[in-house]
Every structure is written in C-alpha cells, then in structure tokens.
Amino acid sequence: MSFLFEQTSKNPDIASKILLNIKYKKFSEGSYGFELFWRQKNKIFKTIDKDFLPYFYTVPDAEYSTEKLKNTLEKIRKIRVEVDNEIRGLVSVEIEVMTFENRQTKCVKIFCKQEKDILKIKEKIKLMFPKFHNRNHDIRNVSKYLVDKKLNFFEQYQPKVCAFDIECYDSELGAKGDTKNNPITMISFYSENESAQFSQTLTWKPTNIKNVKIYKDEKEMLIGFFEIINSGLFDIFVTYNGNEFDLPSIKDRADVFGLSEAKTINIFSRGWRKSSSFDEALHVDLYDVVTKHNPYLRLSSYSLGDLGREILKKEKKEFNMSLSKKIWDCGNIEEYVNYNKQDAKLTYYLAKKFLSVEYNLSRLTLQPIDQSSRQGFSRLVEEHLIRRALETSYLIPTRAKKEYLEERYLHTFKGGFVLEPKPGLYKDVVILDFRSLYPSIISTYNIDPFTKTNAQQNCFEYPDLKYFFLKEPRGFIPFVIDILIKKRIELKKILKEKFDENLNSEQIALKFLTNATYGYLGFIAARWYCLPCAETASAWGRYYLKQTISQYENTGFKVIYGDTDSLMVLGNKEKIYDFTQKINKNLPGIMHLKQESVYTKILFAGTSEQGTKKRYAAITSEGKIIIKGFEFVRGDWCSLAKKTQETVINMCLNENIENALLYVKNIVKKLKNKEIPLDELIIYKKLTRDPKSYNIRAAHISVAKIIGAKPGDIIEYIIVPGKGTISERARPHKTTNDFDSEYYINNQILPVTLRIMSVFGYKDEDFKKGV
C-alpha cells in the first residue's frame, strides 16, 4: 500500500492518531509482528511492532504451594520442542494470578518466540502434566495485543468512508459468475466527508459527463482504481455485494493483465458466501451488514434498488442490464455511466445509515471492521466476551472438539411461553415489555457455566429445582451482561433528554450484543456453551411472564396476548402504568417491566385453527401503523398481494370493512381481465444453496435451474397459464408477457386477504361474487 510515509516504532506515540486496522503477519523467516494502520489528519501511515511475545497459560490441577509451583515452573522452563526443523525453548515463564472457571488461582504464564511454538509447547506440557489445563492458546494474538496495549479502533473519530461500484461488459457472464472473462467497463466512487464531495468515475470509453476520468484501456483504469484505494484519502471502502462481485471481478481482471495489485485482494469462501478484502485498506460489504446485523429489517428482496427505495426513499435509476454489452459497443455510454454513478451514491448513503452501529460493534469486539461487519451475532458475542476476559484476567474456555459439537447438536430446550390471542379487533391496548428479559434473568440469578453447582446451599434455584446456581461469587457472563445493560441504561437516559445519532448507534450495538448473549449460551460451537444455563434462563422467562399475566388479570385487567418477554393489556393506560410500577417493586435484581407503547386499535388475524401468534396490525397513539407477521412484510409473495394486504389492513383498522371487500373484488376483476402490470406479479425467493442439491419441486428451484443461478441469488419469477404443476409453470419474469390469473387470485390475493377478512366472517366466495 502506498502511504505518504511508513514509520517503524516499538512504542508509537498514539496521541492524535486513530487506529484503523491491525494485522499479525510474517515479515521474514522467523520474524513475526504487527502492522498497525493509523489515521493522522490527512494521511494514513503504518507502524510495525515485532516485540510482542505470544503467550498462553497453564493451570495446575490443584492449589499448589509456592515451593511446588516454583519447581513446576523450572520443569516448564526447560521444555524444548522441534518447530520447523529447529529446537526451540520458551522465552520466559512467570507466575500470575488469574480467574479460572470462576475461582482465582495461581497459574503459569508462558511466553514463546512465535505463535506456532505455542501448539508444540502446550502439547509437551500436557504430556508432562496430564491434569493441567492449558488456556488462551487458541486466542488471536491481535486481541491479546490490543488489550495489553489498551488500543481500540476509531476512538472519538468518524471514519472517512467512500463507496465504489463496478459495471461489467456482459450481463450474461455476470449472471453466471464468470468474473475472469468479463471486462470491467467502469468504476464509480462516491463520498461526502467534511463537507467535501468526492465523485469520480473511471472508464475507458469517451463521454462528456462530468467527474469522469477516461483511460486508454481497462488495464490503465484498474491501475487508476488501485491508486485511489491506496491513496490514504479514505479509511473505509464500502460496496454492495462487493464480496461476491466487485472485488472478485477486480482481482480476476487485474490478474488477466498481470497487475501485481491483484495479490492485494484476498478472496475467502465462507459457507455459501465469499469474503473479500484488501491487504491493508478496509472493505465493508453492506450486503452482509444489512442481512446479518439488522434482525428487524425484512424485505422481499435485498437488491440495492429495493434497499434504496425502502430505507432511503430514493429510487434507483432504471437500466436494462441485458443491453449493457450493446450500449458499450455502440459508444453512447452516458446513461450507463449515470446508472453506475447512482449505484455508488446509493451505496454511500446506505453506509451512512448502517455503519455507525458497525463502528461500535468493531470497538466492542476489538476487531477490525472488515471482520466484525461480516460475522454473525454468536461470533460477535464470543469476541466481545474474549475481550472482557482478557481485560479482567479471566482465563478463556477452549474451543469445543468435533465430538462435543456432535453431542451438543442432539440437545435442545423449551422456548418462551405464548398466550395465544383470539382473532378480532381490539381497542385501547397497552404493550408491556420486560427490558432485556433473558439477559436480566442471567444477571439476576447469576447464571453462568461456572456458577452451576450440584449443592443446594447459597444457591438460586431453577423453577422446577432441576439446576442450581451459586449466588456468589459473581459469574463472568452475568458480570459482562451487567456492563452492557448498565451502559445502555445510561445512554438511554441521555438520549431521552437529547437525541444523538452516535449515542443511539452505540446503544443499538449494546442491545444487539446483550440480547444475543443468551442465545450464545445454547450455540453449539460456543466456548461458553452451557445448555442448562440457556434452559434455566428460558424457564425463568416463562415463570415471570405467566406470573405477570396472572397479576394483571387478578387485578381486573384483561391480557389479550403474551409472548416470551412481552404482553398486551386492555384498559386505561394510566391505571396500567400505576400497576406496572407496583410489579417492578417486587421484581428481583435488574429485572424491569416497561410500558413500550399504546395501541388505539389492534387487529389479530387468522382463525383459531390457524393460530394468530405474532400476526397482527395496529395503530399507535401517535397514529403510526405497526404490522407484524403478515405477508406484507415477507418475501415470498408478489408485490400486488402485499399491496392488497396492506390496503385491506388499513381499511379494517379504520373499520371500513365493506370498502375492503369492494377493493379486493376489484383486484380480482382486474386479474381476470389481465389488467395488472406484470411487474406487480413477480415473486421473489432467495436461493440458499446450489439448485442441483434440492430434491423438492419448488417454483423458484425450477427457475433457478433454468437461469443457472447460484446460492445467494434472488430468483424472480412469474406463474404462467398452462398444464402441469405450479413449479412446472414458473418462468423467469423477463421471458414471459403472460400470467395465470387463477393462480394469482387463489394462491396470492385471496390467501393474504382472508388472513384479515376471515376475522369478520368473510370466505373465498364473497370476493368472487359478481366478478
């Protein structure tokens, strides 16, 4: 990477410098260390530290006397192992007091010359002392270094972000994932930092559009691309689906031209999605951020256009990608360039919307943002726990062996309690919610893998006396949860007085980690895996929800719905609020029941046979419409069905039931007369694995096989008239101008309508009469 200057320093002066990234790497044979990348004013530079020694701990099987521990220390000090055909020893050993499985104990800290020495040395210790416990040998050196040096990322700093987006010559090759033989025609960059706008498109065809740099050929354009990446102007580069498309395309095309910069792009396959990164510059794929770290966002399609429309309220420019090859060849590329520019701009604005939470997750987990942004919540929770453990001298459990994972996979536990609502329209409903219920229970009852005990003295009891947890000492998991909840409460108080976007993003990140910690305890690959812990928290959750429902009903209130950590109560909001405060006075620990919102009306849909759990629509006291669980917010229905359901919901909430009937009958009529635009009938379905691996006959699988789709693609299809099953009549939407009216009436419009209208006694035939 071409920085303005490079500095080598053992102890860099970090005053006024912002840490952006860190990498542990091999510099030469036998020489390892850290590269740290810093922002200082208008430049990025790196420092190198080769003096940090890798280390781990070994814990005696019992409490050793000082003399016995010293003798053990001497035996360990003499250990020699063979690594890379070289006999090596330890660098040093020392005695340190650490917390091991919730008890303080003296253990041996072992420093090694290189990270790979640790594996051989710990194995030798296991042979010499079979009952000793080796710890922290499988923890990233980067985490240890950052904690020891008290460093973190982006502290008191707003990173400089730039989005880029590429376009390629042949859309058909692009659809097949052929990045090597598909020339890149243009690359657009966009950024707004410190009131200055950076907008530049790189291409190799002439155009009169502003802010376009024209190169003589694709190779020169790619060199220009890497110059911007390596310029030090920006801290983070963002893409949308860049892991799968942009970076692999750039790497492959740079390889074709023999550019050395191709080696600075790294592509890894993780599950069904790739992970792509630069050697030194930070890259964040917003597709991962949106789909992995936004559990409350549910869209039918996660295309850039749909996100721009739903999140930013900005329409994406229309452009027929199938004509990209023809347009490029004819040379009139203005429309194509403007399309590319807008994609980069949309990506940048999405980054402004989502990255603030990601900065906080990066800091909380002590990971560079290009790593934390693509991880699931279980991994984020674990990295956060590792950070807290290193900071508090707590020895970290090892990763589970494969045989343990297979055993864990066989076990599960009972979830939360649900009080099913009866279908109907209700008025004046107060929604009550336990604040972080499961984390609060874990904190209150000191639930931790190493506070679990068989004894019954000084213990909290599980509701059915199955498990017991010590009241003291404080467990590590409850200790960490206390930190998260306390900090979030502080931030919420500040935000109540005055809203601040950065503080709000911090509290959202804290909320994500807090709530995910409970689920992490039951995650089979977790270091702190403890099924009894998760089971106990769940049991207490059921206990308190049932108890709270009984308390309200015994006082004369009507509870119409309860689910896991919340309940809905009919009645006067002031009276309900007063009674809630009485309940809170008797709740233990940090448990707290809060009034979340008030609904003037709520409609529970479905039938008693079908169940209505989590399927409702409501109007808040502020006039906002809330919709949960309907097809309107799900991805496997056409836009006409969603629009119809949304309209019917609004009409029914406003008690215009007859108008809703007439509205749906008109939709049915238009479908029969083929008066509905085809675009409103496209069904979207995400492909989760290779279509060849499916044994089922599903419509989207049939279409996926036709178009040669790959895992992760969004399949768009229409059901056409004719003989055969629905899957046999599914067609890629661009290949047909017709649709099956009866399918869309009976399989799309009427099912979503009857979810609501059946509450008022309507049946299928009511919507077909006279049509």
PDB file of C-alpha atoms in Angstrom, residues 451-676:
ATOM      1  CA  THR A 451     -21.629 -20.942  38.870  1.00  0.00           C
ATOM      2  CA  LYS A 452     -23.726 -24.054  38.178  1.00  0.00           C
ATOM      3  CA  THR A 453     -23.454 -26.438  41.119  1.00  0.00           C
ATOM      4  CA  ASN A 454     -24.904 -29.655  42.495  1.00  0.00           C
ATOM      5  CA  ALA A 455     -25.034 -28.255  46.020  1.00  0.00           C
ATOM      6  CA  GLN A 456     -28.150 -26.511  47.307  1.00  0.00           C
ATOM      7  CA  GLN A 457     -26.638 -24.075  49.817  1.00  0.00           C
ATOM      8  CA  ASN A 458     -26.137 -20.404  48.875  1.00  0.00           C
ATOM      9  CA  CYS A 459     -27.874 -21.069  45.565  1.00  0.00           C
ATOM     10  CA  PHE A 460     -30.546 -19.732  43.292  1.00  0.00           C
ATOM     11  CA  GLU A 461     -32.992 -22.455  42.389  1.00  0.00           C
ATOM     12  CA  TYR A 462     -34.274 -23.276  38.942  1.00  0.00           C
ATOM     13  CA  PRO A 463     -38.118 -23.020  38.911  1.00  0.00           C
ATOM     14  CA  ASP A 464     -38.554 -26.817  38.893  1.00  0.00           C
ATOM     15  CA  LEU A 465     -35.437 -27.493  41.069  1.00  0.00           C
ATOM     16  CA  LYS A 466     -33.570 -29.046  38.143  1.00  0.00           C
ATOM     17  CA  TYR A 467     -30.471 -26.807  38.314  1.00  0.00           C
ATOM     18  CA  PHE A 468     -28.767 -24.679  40.954  1.00  0.00           C
ATOM     19  CA  PHE A 469     -26.515 -21.628  40.540  1.00  0.00           C
ATOM     20  CA  LEU A 470     -24.309 -20.096  43.219  1.00  0.00           C
ATOM     21  CA  LYS A 471     -25.269 -16.641  44.462  1.00  0.00           C
ATOM     22  CA  GLU A 472     -21.590 -15.816  44.938  1.00  0.00           C
ATOM     23  CA  PRO A 473     -19.010 -15.251  43.553  1.00  0.00           C
ATOM     24  CA  ARG A 474     -20.279 -13.339  40.541  1.00  0.00           C
ATOM     25  CA  GLY A 475     -20.152 -15.323  37.299  1.00  0.00           C
ATOM     26  CA  PHE A 476     -18.295 -13.981  34.289  1.00  0.00           C
ATOM     27  CA  ILE A 477     -21.314 -13.957  31.927  1.00  0.00           C
ATOM     28  CA  PRO A 478     -23.533 -12.049  34.420  1.00  0.00           C
ATOM     29  CA  PHE A 479     -20.632  -9.662  35.051  1.00  0.00           C
ATOM     30  CA  VAL A 480     -20.346  -8.862  31.323  1.00  0.00           C
ATOM     31  CA  ILE A 481     -24.109  -8.529  30.904  1.00  0.00           C
ATOM     32  CA  ASP A 482     -24.179  -6.073  33.821  1.00  0.00           C
ATOM     33  CA  ILE A 483     -21.643  -3.885  31.991  1.00  0.00           C
ATOM     34  CA  LEU A 484     -23.709  -3.907  28.797  1.00  0.00           C
ATOM     35  CA  ILE A 485     -27.074  -3.263  30.438  1.00  0.00           C
ATOM     36  CA  LYS A 486     -25.750  -0.544  32.759  1.00  0.00           C
ATOM     37  CA  LYS A 487     -24.097   1.299  29.867  1.00  0.00           C
ATOM     38  CA  ARG A 488     -27.217   1.039  27.717  1.00  0.00           C
ATOM     39  CA  ILE A 489     -29.429   2.400  30.505  1.00  0.00           C
ATOM     40  CA  GLU A 490     -27.059   5.376  30.868  1.00  0.00           C
ATOM     41  CA  LEU A 491     -27.189   6.070  27.130  1.00  0.00           C
ATOM     42  CA  LYS A 492     -30.991   5.766  27.002  1.00  0.00           C
ATOM     43  CA  LYS A 493     -31.289   8.387  29.762  1.00  0.00           C
ATOM     44  CA  ILE A 494     -29.054  10.789  27.833  1.00  0.00           C
ATOM     45  CA  LEU A 495     -30.961  10.134  24.608  1.00  0.00           C
ATOM     46  CA  LYS A 496     -34.257  10.825  26.339  1.00  0.00           C
ATOM     47  CA  GLU A 497     -33.038  14.354  27.082  1.00  0.00           C
ATOM     48  CA  LYS A 498     -31.466  14.953  23.663  1.00  0.00           C
ATOM     49  CA  PHE A 499     -31.167  12.632  20.686  1.00  0.00           C
ATOM     50  CA  ASP A 500     -27.677  11.963  19.331  1.00  0.00           C
ATOM     51  CA  GLU A 501     -27.129   9.662  16.346  1.00  0.00           C
ATOM     52  CA  ASN A 502     -23.755   8.346  17.536  1.00  0.00           C
ATOM     53  CA  LEU A 503     -25.003   7.574  21.051  1.00  0.00           C
ATOM     54  CA  ASN A 504     -28.100   5.914  19.616  1.00  0.00           C
ATOM     55  CA  SER A 505     -25.918   3.707  17.412  1.00  0.00           C
ATOM     56  CA  GLU A 506     -23.876   2.753  20.460  1.00  0.00           C
ATOM     57  CA  GLN A 507     -26.958   1.730  22.443  1.00  0.00           C
ATOM     58  CA  ILE A 508     -28.223  -0.316  19.472  1.00  0.00           C
ATOM     59  CA  ALA A 509     -24.899  -2.185  19.300  1.00  0.00           C
ATOM     60  CA  LEU A 510     -25.079  -2.793  23.061  1.00  0.00           C
ATOM     61  CA  LYS A 511     -28.652  -4.055  22.696  1.00  0.00           C
ATOM     62  CA  PHE A 512     -27.656  -6.491  19.931  1.00  0.00           C
ATOM     63  CA  LEU A 513     -24.808  -7.984  21.982  1.00  0.00           C
ATOM     64  CA  THR A 514     -26.822  -8.070  25.220  1.00  0.00           C
ATOM     65  CA  ASN A 515     -29.767  -9.933  23.721  1.00  0.00           C
ATOM     66  CA  ALA A 516     -27.567 -12.258  21.646  1.00  0.00           C
ATOM     67  CA  THR A 517     -25.576 -13.383  24.708  1.00  0.00           C
ATOM     68  CA  TYR A 518     -28.498 -15.521  25.937  1.00  0.00           C
ATOM     69  CA  GLY A 519     -28.767 -17.348  22.599  1.00  0.00           C
ATOM     70  CA  TYR A 520     -24.985 -17.729  22.507  1.00  0.00           C
ATOM     71  CA  LEU A 521     -25.063 -19.917  25.639  1.00  0.00           C
ATOM     72  CA  GLY A 522     -27.021 -22.500  23.631  1.00  0.00           C
ATOM     73  CA  PHE A 523     -24.913 -22.142  20.459  1.00  0.00           C
ATOM     74  CA  ILE A 524     -23.168 -25.498  19.957  1.00  0.00           C
ATOM     75  CA  ALA A 525     -19.798 -24.020  18.911  1.00  0.00           C
ATOM     76  CA  ALA A 526     -19.641 -21.509  21.785  1.00  0.00           C
ATOM     77  CA  ARG A 527     -16.632 -21.506  24.120  1.00  0.00           C
ATOM     78  CA  TRP A 528     -19.021 -20.687  26.985  1.00  0.00           C
ATOM     79  CA  TYR A 529     -21.628 -23.220  25.820  1.00  0.00           C
ATOM     80  CA  CYS A 530     -23.988 -24.175  28.629  1.00  0.00           C
ATOM     81  CA  LEU A 531     -27.349 -25.704  27.748  1.00  0.00           C
ATOM     82  CA  PRO A 532     -28.509 -25.763  31.407  1.00  0.00           C
ATOM     83  CA  CYS A 533     -27.811 -22.005  31.527  1.00  0.00           C
ATOM     84  CA  ALA A 534     -29.950 -21.304  28.460  1.00  0.00           C
ATOM     85  CA  GLU A 535     -32.601 -23.734  29.712  1.00  0.00           C
ATOM     86  CA  THR A 536     -32.698 -22.072  33.133  1.00  0.00           C
ATOM     87  CA  ALA A 537     -32.991 -18.558  31.704  1.00  0.00           C
ATOM     88  CA  SER A 538     -35.824 -19.729  29.458  1.00  0.00           C
ATOM     89  CA  ALA A 539     -37.625 -21.391  32.397  1.00  0.00           C
ATOM     90  CA  TRP A 540     -37.400 -18.212  34.499  1.00  0.00           C
ATOM     91  CA  GLY A 541     -38.699 -16.254  31.498  1.00  0.00           C
ATOM     92  CA  ARG A 542     -41.778 -18.473  31.244  1.00  0.00           C
ATOM     93  CA  TYR A 543     -42.271 -18.220  35.009  1.00  0.00           C
ATOM     94  CA  TYR A 544     -42.206 -14.416  35.115  1.00  0.00           C
ATOM     95  CA  LEU A 545     -44.398 -13.930  32.045  1.00  0.00           C
ATOM     96  CA  LYS A 546     -47.065 -16.289  33.427  1.00  0.00           C
ATOM     97  CA  GLN A 547     -46.833 -14.674  36.866  1.00  0.00           C
ATOM     98  CA  THR A 548     -47.159 -11.172  35.410  1.00  0.00           C
ATOM     99  CA  ILE A 549     -50.186 -12.131  33.294  1.00  0.00           C
ATOM    100  CA  SER A 550     -51.867 -13.553  36.421  1.00  0.00           C
ATOM    101  CA  GLN A 551     -51.100 -10.390  38.410  1.00  0.00           C
ATOM    102  CA  TYR A 552     -52.799  -8.148  35.841  1.00  0.00           C
ATOM    103  CA  GLU A 553     -55.804 -10.418  35.417  1.00  0.00           C
ATOM    104  CA  ASN A 554     -56.257 -10.831  39.185  1.00  0.00           C
ATOM    105  CA  THR A 555     -56.424  -7.038  39.426  1.00  0.00           C
ATOM    106  CA  GLY A 556     -59.211  -6.850  36.830  1.00  0.00           C
ATOM    107  CA  PHE A 557     -57.276  -6.166  33.637  1.00  0.00           C
ATOM    108  CA  LYS A 558     -57.673  -8.283  30.506  1.00  0.00           C
ATOM    109  CA  VAL A 559     -54.461  -9.665  28.965  1.00  0.00           C
ATOM    110  CA  ILE A 560     -55.126 -10.449  25.295  1.00  0.00           C
ATOM    111  CA  TYR A 561     -51.671 -11.624  24.263  1.00  0.00           C
ATOM    112  CA  GLY A 562     -48.351 -12.677  25.761  1.00  0.00           C
ATOM    113  CA  ASP A 563     -45.195 -13.860  24.028  1.00  0.00           C
ATOM    114  CA  THR A 564     -41.782 -14.638  25.584  1.00  0.00           C
ATOM    115  CA  ASP A 565     -40.959 -11.221  27.067  1.00  0.00           C
ATOM    116  CA  SER A 566     -43.988  -9.029  26.356  1.00  0.00           C
ATOM    117  CA  LEU A 567     -47.722  -8.812  26.927  1.00  0.00           C
ATOM    118  CA  MET A 568     -50.684  -6.755  25.750  1.00  0.00           C
ATOM    119  CA  VAL A 569     -53.218  -5.475  28.272  1.00  0.00           C
ATOM    120  CA  LEU A 570     -56.636  -3.919  27.638  1.00  0.00           C
ATOM    121  CA  GLY A 571     -57.530  -0.874  29.691  1.00  0.00           C
ATOM    122  CA  ASN A 572     -56.713   2.643  30.800  1.00  0.00           C
ATOM    123  CA  LYS A 573     -53.008   3.352  30.224  1.00  0.00           C
ATOM    124  CA  GLU A 574     -52.612   5.423  33.430  1.00  0.00           C
ATOM    125  CA  LYS A 575     -54.070   2.670  35.612  1.00  0.00           C
ATOM    126  CA  ILE A 576     -51.962   0.039  33.849  1.00  0.00           C
ATOM    127  CA  TYR A 577     -48.864   2.212  34.313  1.00  0.00           C
ATOM    128  CA  ASP A 578     -49.523   2.580  38.057  1.00  0.00           C
ATOM    129  CA  PHE A 579     -49.953  -1.168  38.486  1.00  0.00           C
ATOM    130  CA  THR A 580     -46.790  -1.828  36.449  1.00  0.00           C
ATOM    131  CA  GLN A 581     -44.788   0.238  38.959  1.00  0.00           C
ATOM    132  CA  LYS A 582     -46.111  -1.975  41.771  1.00  0.00           C
ATOM    133  CA  ILE A 583     -44.958  -5.065  39.865  1.00  0.00           C
ATOM    134  CA  ASN A 584     -41.499  -3.555  39.330  1.00  0.00           C
ATOM    135  CA  LYS A 585     -41.035  -3.014  43.066  1.00  0.00           C
ATOM    136  CA  ASN A 586     -41.272  -6.771  43.571  1.00  0.00           C
ATOM    137  CA  LEU A 587     -39.139  -7.897  40.631  1.00  0.00           C
ATOM    138  CA  PRO A 588     -35.688  -9.171  41.667  1.00  0.00           C
ATOM    139  CA  GLY A 589     -32.280  -7.892  40.560  1.00  0.00           C
ATOM    140  CA  ILE A 590     -32.206  -5.719  37.449  1.00  0.00           C
ATOM    141  CA  MET A 591     -35.462  -7.117  36.029  1.00  0.00           C
ATOM    142  CA  HIS A 592     -37.779  -4.344  34.891  1.00  0.00           C
ATOM    143  CA  LEU A 593     -41.164  -4.231  33.144  1.00  0.00           C
ATOM    144  CA  LYS A 594     -41.678  -1.159  30.986  1.00  0.00           C
ATOM    145  CA  GLN A 595     -44.579   0.330  29.061  1.00  0.00           C
ATOM    146  CA  GLU A 596     -43.443   0.054  25.455  1.00  0.00           C
ATOM    147  CA  SER A 597     -46.319   1.715  23.599  1.00  0.00           C
ATOM    148  CA  VAL A 598     -50.078   2.185  23.396  1.00  0.00           C
ATOM    149  CA  TYR A 599     -52.244   0.961  20.524  1.00  0.00           C
ATOM    150  CA  THR A 600     -55.566   2.683  19.940  1.00  0.00           C
ATOM    151  CA  LYS A 601     -56.585  -0.328  17.824  1.00  0.00           C
ATOM    152  CA  ILE A 602     -55.076  -3.729  17.116  1.00  0.00           C
ATOM    153  CA  LEU A 603     -56.251  -6.410  14.722  1.00  0.00           C
ATOM    154  CA  PHE A 604     -55.287 -10.028  15.369  1.00  0.00           C
ATOM    155  CA  ALA A 605     -55.789 -12.001  12.179  1.00  0.00           C
ATOM    156  CA  GLY A 606     -56.274 -15.623  11.192  1.00  0.00           C
ATOM    157  CA  THR A 607     -58.605 -18.225  12.627  1.00  0.00           C
ATOM    158  CA  SER A 608     -58.483 -20.079  15.917  1.00  0.00           C
ATOM    159  CA  GLU A 609     -57.470 -23.196  13.986  1.00  0.00           C
ATOM    160  CA  GLN A 610     -54.603 -21.449  12.180  1.00  0.00           C
ATOM    161  CA  GLY A 611     -53.331 -19.557  15.186  1.00  0.00           C
ATOM    162  CA  THR A 612     -52.528 -15.856  15.334  1.00  0.00           C
ATOM    163  CA  LYS A 613     -49.190 -15.723  17.124  1.00  0.00           C
ATOM    164  CA  LYS A 614     -47.181 -12.667  16.054  1.00  0.00           C
ATOM    165  CA  ARG A 615     -49.617 -11.826  13.248  1.00  0.00           C
ATOM    166  CA  TYR A 616     -51.245  -8.506  13.924  1.00  0.00           C
ATOM    167  CA  ALA A 617     -51.655  -4.921  12.738  1.00  0.00           C
ATOM    168  CA  ALA A 618     -52.143  -1.911  14.972  1.00  0.00           C
ATOM    169  CA  ILE A 619     -52.408   1.876  15.142  1.00  0.00           C
ATOM    170  CA  THR A 620     -50.315   3.539  17.852  1.00  0.00           C
ATOM    171  CA  SER A 621     -51.473   6.508  19.911  1.00  0.00           C
ATOM    172  CA  GLU A 622     -49.263   8.657  17.621  1.00  0.00           C
ATOM    173  CA  GLY A 623     -51.112   7.380  14.533  1.00  0.00           C
ATOM    174  CA  LYS A 624     -48.330   5.110  13.279  1.00  0.00           C
ATOM    175  CA  ILE A 625     -49.332   1.778  11.747  1.00  0.00           C
ATOM    176  CA  ILE A 626     -47.463  -1.298  13.021  1.00  0.00           C
ATOM    177  CA  ILE A 627     -47.639  -4.541  11.017  1.00  0.00           C
ATOM    178  CA  LYS A 628     -46.186  -7.839  12.259  1.00  0.00           C
ATOM    179  CA  GLY A 629     -46.134 -11.301  10.714  1.00  0.00           C
ATOM    180  CA  PHE A 630     -48.190 -10.630   7.588  1.00  0.00           C
ATOM    181  CA  GLU A 631     -47.185 -11.445   4.012  1.00  0.00           C
ATOM    182  CA  PHE A 632     -46.925  -7.674   3.538  1.00  0.00           C
ATOM    183  CA  VAL A 633     -43.522  -7.861   5.231  1.00  0.00           C
ATOM    184  CA  ARG A 634     -42.464 -11.255   3.892  1.00  0.00           C
ATOM    185  CA  GLY A 635     -40.510 -12.066   0.784  1.00  0.00           C
ATOM    186  CA  ASP A 636     -42.329 -14.926  -0.945  1.00  0.00           C
ATOM    187  CA  TRP A 637     -45.393 -13.029  -2.175  1.00  0.00           C
ATOM    188  CA  CYS A 638     -45.806 -10.772  -5.215  1.00  0.00           C
ATOM    189  CA  SER A 639     -45.987  -7.009  -4.726  1.00  0.00           C
ATOM    190  CA  LEU A 640     -49.684  -6.954  -5.698  1.00  0.00           C
ATOM    191  CA  ALA A 641     -50.501  -9.387  -2.867  1.00  0.00           C
ATOM    192  CA  LYS A 642     -48.509  -7.290  -0.401  1.00  0.00           C
ATOM    193  CA  LYS A 643     -50.081  -4.038  -1.567  1.00  0.00           C
ATOM    194  CA  THR A 644     -53.552  -5.609  -1.379  1.00  0.00           C
ATOM    195  CA  GLN A 645     -52.961  -6.880   2.132  1.00  0.00           C
ATOM    196  CA  GLU A 646     -51.528  -3.556   3.307  1.00  0.00           C
ATOM    197  CA  THR A 647     -54.555  -1.691   1.930  1.00  0.00           C
ATOM    198  CA  VAL A 648     -57.019  -4.162   3.484  1.00  0.00           C
ATOM    199  CA  ILE A 649     -55.228  -3.888   6.835  1.00  0.00           C
ATOM    200  CA  ASN A 650     -55.523  -0.096   6.768  1.00  0.00           C
ATOM    201  CA  MET A 651     -59.203  -0.239   5.847  1.00  0.00           C
ATOM    202  CA  CYS A 652     -60.020  -2.780   8.556  1.00  0.00           C
ATOM    203  CA  LEU A 653     -58.110  -0.865  11.232  1.00  0.00           C
ATOM    204  CA  ASN A 654     -60.216   2.149  10.296  1.00  0.00           C
ATOM    205  CA  GLU A 655     -63.322  -0.091  10.361  1.00  0.00           C
ATOM    206  CA  ASN A 656     -64.066   0.328   6.631  1.00  0.00           C
ATOM    207  CA  ILE A 657     -64.830  -3.362   6.219  1.00  0.00           C
ATOM    208  CA  GLU A 658     -67.265  -3.013   3.297  1.00  0.00           C
ATOM    209  CA  ASN A 659     -64.783  -0.852   1.381  1.00  0.00           C
ATOM    210  CA  ALA A 660     -62.127  -3.524   1.908  1.00  0.00           C
ATOM    211  CA  LEU A 661     -64.460  -6.104   0.336  1.00  0.00           C
ATOM    212  CA  LEU A 662     -65.090  -3.899  -2.711  1.00  0.00           C
ATOM    213  CA  TYR A 663     -61.388  -3.143  -3.069  1.00  0.00           C
ATOM    214  CA  VAL A 664     -60.406  -6.830  -3.172  1.00  0.00           C
ATOM    215  CA  LYS A 665     -63.225  -7.691  -5.586  1.00  0.00           C
ATOM    216  CA  ASN A 666     -61.882  -5.027  -7.931  1.00  0.00           C
ATOM    217  CA  ILE A 667     -58.385  -6.574  -7.761  1.00  0.00           C
ATOM    218  CA  VAL A 668     -59.852  -9.999  -8.580  1.00  0.00           C
ATOM    219  CA  LYS A 669     -61.700  -8.488 -11.543  1.00  0.00           C
ATOM    220  CA  LYS A 670     -58.550  -6.818 -12.887  1.00  0.00           C
ATOM    221  CA  LEU A 671     -56.615 -10.080 -12.610  1.00  0.00           C
ATOM    222  CA  LYS A 672     -59.295 -11.932 -14.564  1.00  0.00           C
ATOM    223  CA  ASN A 673     -59.216  -9.246 -17.258  1.00  0.00           C
ATOM    224  CA  LYS A 674     -55.370  -9.275 -17.373  1.00  0.00           C
ATOM    225  CA  GLU A 675     -55.285  -5.573 -16.430  1.00  0.00           C
ATOM    226  CA  ILE A 676     -52.488  -5.876 -13.856  1.00  0.00           C
TER     227      ILE A 676
END
